[in-house]
PDB file of C-alpha atoms in Angstrom:
ATOM      1  CA  UNK A  16    -101.614-127.421 -18.001  1.00 79.00           C
ATOM      2  CA  UNK A  17    -103.206-128.783 -14.816  1.00 86.00           C
ATOM      3  CA  UNK A  18    -106.404-129.253 -13.688  1.00 89.00           C
ATOM      4  CA  UNK A  19    -108.063-131.366 -10.388  1.00 95.00           C
ATOM      5  CA  UNK A  20    -109.921-133.827 -10.855  1.00 94.00           C
ATOM      6  CA  UNK A  21    -114.138-133.861 -10.315  1.00 94.00           C
ATOM      7  CA  UNK A  22    -114.177-136.934  -8.418  1.00 96.00           C
ATOM      8  CA  UNK A  23    -111.734-138.659  -6.173  1.00 97.00           C
ATOM      9  CA  UNK A  24    -113.107-142.657  -6.413  1.00 97.00           C
ATOM     10  CA  UNK A  25    -110.013-144.419  -3.906  1.00 96.00           C
ATOM     11  CA  UNK A  26    -107.713-143.537  -1.587  1.00 96.00           C
ATOM     12  CA  UNK A  27    -104.527-146.352  -0.179  1.00 95.00           C
ATOM     13  CA  UNK A  28    -102.325-145.606   2.966  1.00 95.00           C
ATOM     14  CA  UNK A  29     -99.664-147.862   3.620  1.00 93.00           C
ATOM     15  CA  UNK A  30     -97.468-146.963   6.053  1.00 90.00           C
ATOM     16  CA  UNK A  31     -93.606-148.473   5.867  1.00 90.00           C
ATOM     17  CA  UNK A  32     -91.691-148.245   9.558  1.00 87.00           C
ATOM     18  CA  UNK A  33     -88.799-147.524   7.911  1.00 88.00           C
ATOM     19  CA  UNK A  34     -85.748-145.294   8.438  1.00 88.00           C
ATOM     20  CA  UNK A  35     -86.795-142.700   8.834  1.00 90.00           C
ATOM     21  CA  UNK A  36     -90.868-143.151   8.223  1.00 91.00           C
ATOM     22  CA  UNK A  37     -93.075-143.706   4.973  1.00 94.00           C
ATOM     23  CA  UNK A  38     -96.116-143.386   4.512  1.00 95.00           C
ATOM     24  CA  UNK A  39     -96.710-144.264   0.836  1.00 96.00           C
ATOM     25  CA  UNK A  40    -100.031-142.726  -0.824  1.00 97.00           C
ATOM     26  CA  UNK A  41    -101.660-143.887  -3.948  1.00 97.00           C
ATOM     27  CA  UNK A  42    -105.044-142.649  -5.454  1.00 98.00           C
ATOM     28  CA  UNK A  43    -107.627-143.003  -7.930  1.00 97.00           C
ATOM     29  CA  UNK A  44    -109.545-140.497  -9.891  1.00 96.00           C
ATOM     30  CA  UNK A  45    -112.112-139.353 -12.336  1.00 95.00           C
ATOM     31  CA  UNK A  46    -111.082-136.646 -14.682  1.00 92.00           C
ATOM     32  CA  UNK A  47    -113.337-134.167 -16.867  1.00 88.00           C
ATOM     33  CA  UNK A  48    -111.278-134.899 -19.745  1.00 82.00           C
ATOM     34  CA  UNK A  49    -109.536-137.592 -21.911  1.00 81.00           C
ATOM     35  CA  UNK A  50    -105.494-136.981 -22.712  1.00 80.00           C
ATOM     36  CA  UNK A  51    -103.209-136.086 -19.045  1.00 80.00           C
ATOM     37  CA  UNK A  52    -100.266-136.074 -19.808  1.00 83.00           C
ATOM     38  CA  UNK A  53     -99.916-138.251 -15.734  1.00 92.00           C
ATOM     39  CA  UNK A  54    -102.039-137.592 -12.787  1.00 95.00           C
ATOM     40  CA  UNK A  55    -100.121-137.139  -8.821  1.00 97.00           C
ATOM     41  CA  UNK A  56    -101.366-135.699  -5.497  1.00 98.00           C
ATOM     42  CA  UNK A  57    -100.270-131.525  -3.925  1.00 98.00           C
ATOM     43  CA  UNK A  58     -99.822-131.396  -0.273  1.00 98.00           C
ATOM     44  CA  UNK A  59    -100.813-128.644   0.565  1.00 98.00           C
ATOM     45  CA  UNK A  60     -98.873-126.179   2.774  1.00 96.00           C
ATOM     46  CA  UNK A  61    -100.328-125.804   6.951  1.00 95.00           C
ATOM     47  CA  UNK A  62     -98.098-123.119   8.283  1.00 96.00           C
ATOM     48  CA  UNK A  63     -98.973-125.239  11.322  1.00 95.00           C
ATOM     49  CA  UNK A  64    -100.120-129.149  11.232  1.00 94.00           C
ATOM     50  CA  UNK A  65    -103.988-129.810  11.436  1.00 96.00           C
ATOM     51  CA  UNK A  66    -105.316-129.862  14.826  1.00 96.00           C
ATOM     52  CA  UNK A  67    -107.546-133.082  13.915  1.00 96.00           C
ATOM     53  CA  UNK A  68    -103.803-135.085  12.371  1.00 96.00           C
ATOM     54  CA  UNK A  69    -105.763-135.409   9.451  1.00 97.00           C
ATOM     55  CA  UNK A  70    -103.313-133.602   5.887  1.00 98.00           C
ATOM     56  CA  UNK A  71    -104.882-132.527   2.470  1.00 98.00           C
ATOM     57  CA  UNK A  72    -103.519-133.109  -1.307  1.00 98.00           C
ATOM     58  CA  UNK A  73    -105.597-132.243  -3.757  1.00 98.00           C
ATOM     59  CA  UNK A  74    -105.721-134.559  -7.206  1.00 98.00           C
ATOM     60  CA  UNK A  75    -104.270-132.915 -10.428  1.00 97.00           C
ATOM     61  CA  UNK A  76    -103.611-134.280 -14.251  1.00 92.00           C
ATOM     62  CA  UNK A  77    -101.722-132.486 -16.053  1.00 89.00           C
ATOM     63  CA  UNK A  78    -103.045-132.261 -19.909  1.00 80.00           C
ATOM     64  CA  UNK A  79    -100.415-130.512 -22.281  1.00 73.00           C
ATOM     65  CA  UNK A  80     -99.582-127.388 -23.268  1.00 74.00           C
ATOM     66  CA  UNK A  81    -100.895-128.083 -27.022  1.00 75.00           C
ATOM     67  CA  UNK A  82    -104.325-128.391 -25.439  1.00 66.00           C
ATOM     68  CA  UNK A  83    -105.365-131.786 -27.060  1.00 69.00           C
ATOM     69  CA  UNK A  84    -107.611-133.427 -24.512  1.00 70.00           C
ATOM     70  CA  UNK A  85    -111.031-135.678 -25.133  1.00 77.00           C
ATOM     71  CA  UNK A  86    -114.119-134.777 -24.008  1.00 82.00           C
ATOM     72  CA  UNK A  87    -114.373-137.642 -22.432  1.00 86.00           C
ATOM     73  CA  UNK A  88    -114.812-138.194 -18.496  1.00 89.00           C
ATOM     74  CA  UNK A  89    -110.942-140.669 -17.987  1.00 89.00           C
ATOM     75  CA  UNK A  90    -109.882-142.408 -14.458  1.00 92.00           C
ATOM     76  CA  UNK A  91    -106.582-141.980 -13.982  1.00 93.00           C
ATOM     77  CA  UNK A  92    -104.340-143.357 -11.311  1.00 95.00           C
ATOM     78  CA  UNK A  93    -101.887-140.664 -10.105  1.00 96.00           C
ATOM     79  CA  UNK A  94     -98.334-141.483  -9.698  1.00 96.00           C
ATOM     80  CA  UNK A  95     -97.814-142.740  -5.512  1.00 97.00           C
ATOM     81  CA  UNK A  96     -96.614-139.667  -3.500  1.00 98.00           C
ATOM     82  CA  UNK A  97     -93.548-141.413  -1.556  1.00 97.00           C
ATOM     83  CA  UNK A  98     -93.980-138.965   1.911  1.00 96.00           C
ATOM     84  CA  UNK A  99     -90.735-140.121   3.978  1.00 95.00           C
ATOM     85  CA  UNK A 100     -90.096-138.975   7.853  1.00 92.00           C
ATOM     86  CA  UNK A 101     -94.051-138.149   7.442  1.00 93.00           C
ATOM     87  CA  UNK A 102     -94.618-136.003  11.122  1.00 91.00           C
ATOM     88  CA  UNK A 103     -95.756-138.063  14.624  1.00 87.00           C
ATOM     89  CA  UNK A 104     -99.444-136.470  14.271  1.00 91.00           C
ATOM     90  CA  UNK A 105    -100.158-138.084  11.338  1.00 94.00           C
ATOM     91  CA  UNK A 106    -103.503-139.708  11.485  1.00 95.00           C
ATOM     92  CA  UNK A 107    -104.848-139.951   8.184  1.00 96.00           C
ATOM     93  CA  UNK A 108    -104.633-138.033   4.968  1.00 97.00           C
ATOM     94  CA  UNK A 109    -108.063-136.662   2.817  1.00 98.00           C
ATOM     95  CA  UNK A 110    -107.779-135.829  -0.866  1.00 98.00           C
ATOM     96  CA  UNK A 111    -110.330-133.420  -3.165  1.00 98.00           C
ATOM     97  CA  UNK A 112    -111.380-133.130  -6.128  1.00 97.00           C
ATOM     98  CA  UNK A 113    -113.350-131.051  -7.141  1.00 96.00           C
ATOM     99  CA  UNK A 114    -117.150-132.231  -6.849  1.00 96.00           C
ATOM    100  CA  UNK A 115    -115.925-134.277  -3.426  1.00 97.00           C
ATOM    101  CA  UNK A 116    -112.892-135.598  -0.738  1.00 97.00           C
ATOM    102  CA  UNK A 117    -112.218-138.749   0.040  1.00 97.00           C
ATOM    103  CA  UNK A 118    -110.564-139.750   3.913  1.00 96.00           C
ATOM    104  CA  UNK A 119    -107.979-142.382   4.680  1.00 96.00           C
ATOM    105  CA  UNK A 120    -107.174-142.809   8.621  1.00 94.00           C
ATOM    106  CA  UNK A 121    -103.893-144.626   9.276  1.00 91.00           C
ATOM    107  CA  UNK A 122    -104.790-147.959  10.728  1.00 80.00           C
ATOM    108  CA  UNK A 123    -102.823-151.317  11.829  1.00 54.00           C
ATOM    109  CA  UNK A 124    -103.885-152.837   8.990  1.00 55.00           C
ATOM    110  CA  UNK A 125    -101.414-150.104   6.227  1.00 54.00           C
ATOM    111  CA  UNK A 126     -98.274-150.422   8.736  1.00 57.00           C
ATOM    112  CA  UNK A 127     -95.884-152.804   7.105  1.00 54.00           C
ATOM    113  CA  UNK A 128     -92.923-153.828   9.138  1.00 52.00           C
ATOM    114  CA  UNK A 129     -89.610-153.674   6.267  1.00 49.00           C
ATOM    115  CA  UNK A 130     -88.111-156.646   5.501  1.00 45.00           C
ATOM    116  CA  UNK A 131     -84.558-157.307   5.174  1.00 43.00           C
ATOM    117  CA  UNK A 132     -84.353-157.726   0.665  1.00 45.00           C
ATOM    118  CA  UNK A 133     -86.632-154.859   0.970  1.00 48.00           C
ATOM    119  CA  UNK A 134     -89.619-156.714  -0.804  1.00 50.00           C
ATOM    120  CA  UNK A 135     -92.187-154.850   1.042  1.00 50.00           C
ATOM    121  CA  UNK A 136     -90.823-151.673   0.207  1.00 49.00           C
ATOM    122  CA  UNK A 137     -92.456-150.157  -3.509  1.00 51.00           C
ATOM    123  CA  UNK A 138     -90.783-149.550  -6.561  1.00 47.00           C
ATOM    124  CA  UNK A 139     -88.423-147.125  -7.493  1.00 46.00           C
ATOM    125  CA  UNK A 140     -87.374-146.575  -2.639  1.00 42.00           C
TER     126      UNK A 140
END
């Protein structure tokens, strides 16, 4: 069973100047219950790209099908979303929870140059 996070706490962006370019999106949020199996970001589907260049995602937690979960607010860290070859017009990311949303813009500080040894790349790439 999937539930949207209650409150998004943080959003971090890292833009890698690889070929193709890579944007790594990380986020944390408060979940309404404990016992989730995994937390991840779900991108909105657009027919045309957003005019403001801010792309939206939901922060979602997945719970066991047997319904076992605790009634305690828990902090979850989403699996990093690896967006390969993201569109040029992307200016930022907005992550939605049930009670709030948090927006981060891609800045010069978030850009990482590709290193020859791959040391600057996140794991799994």
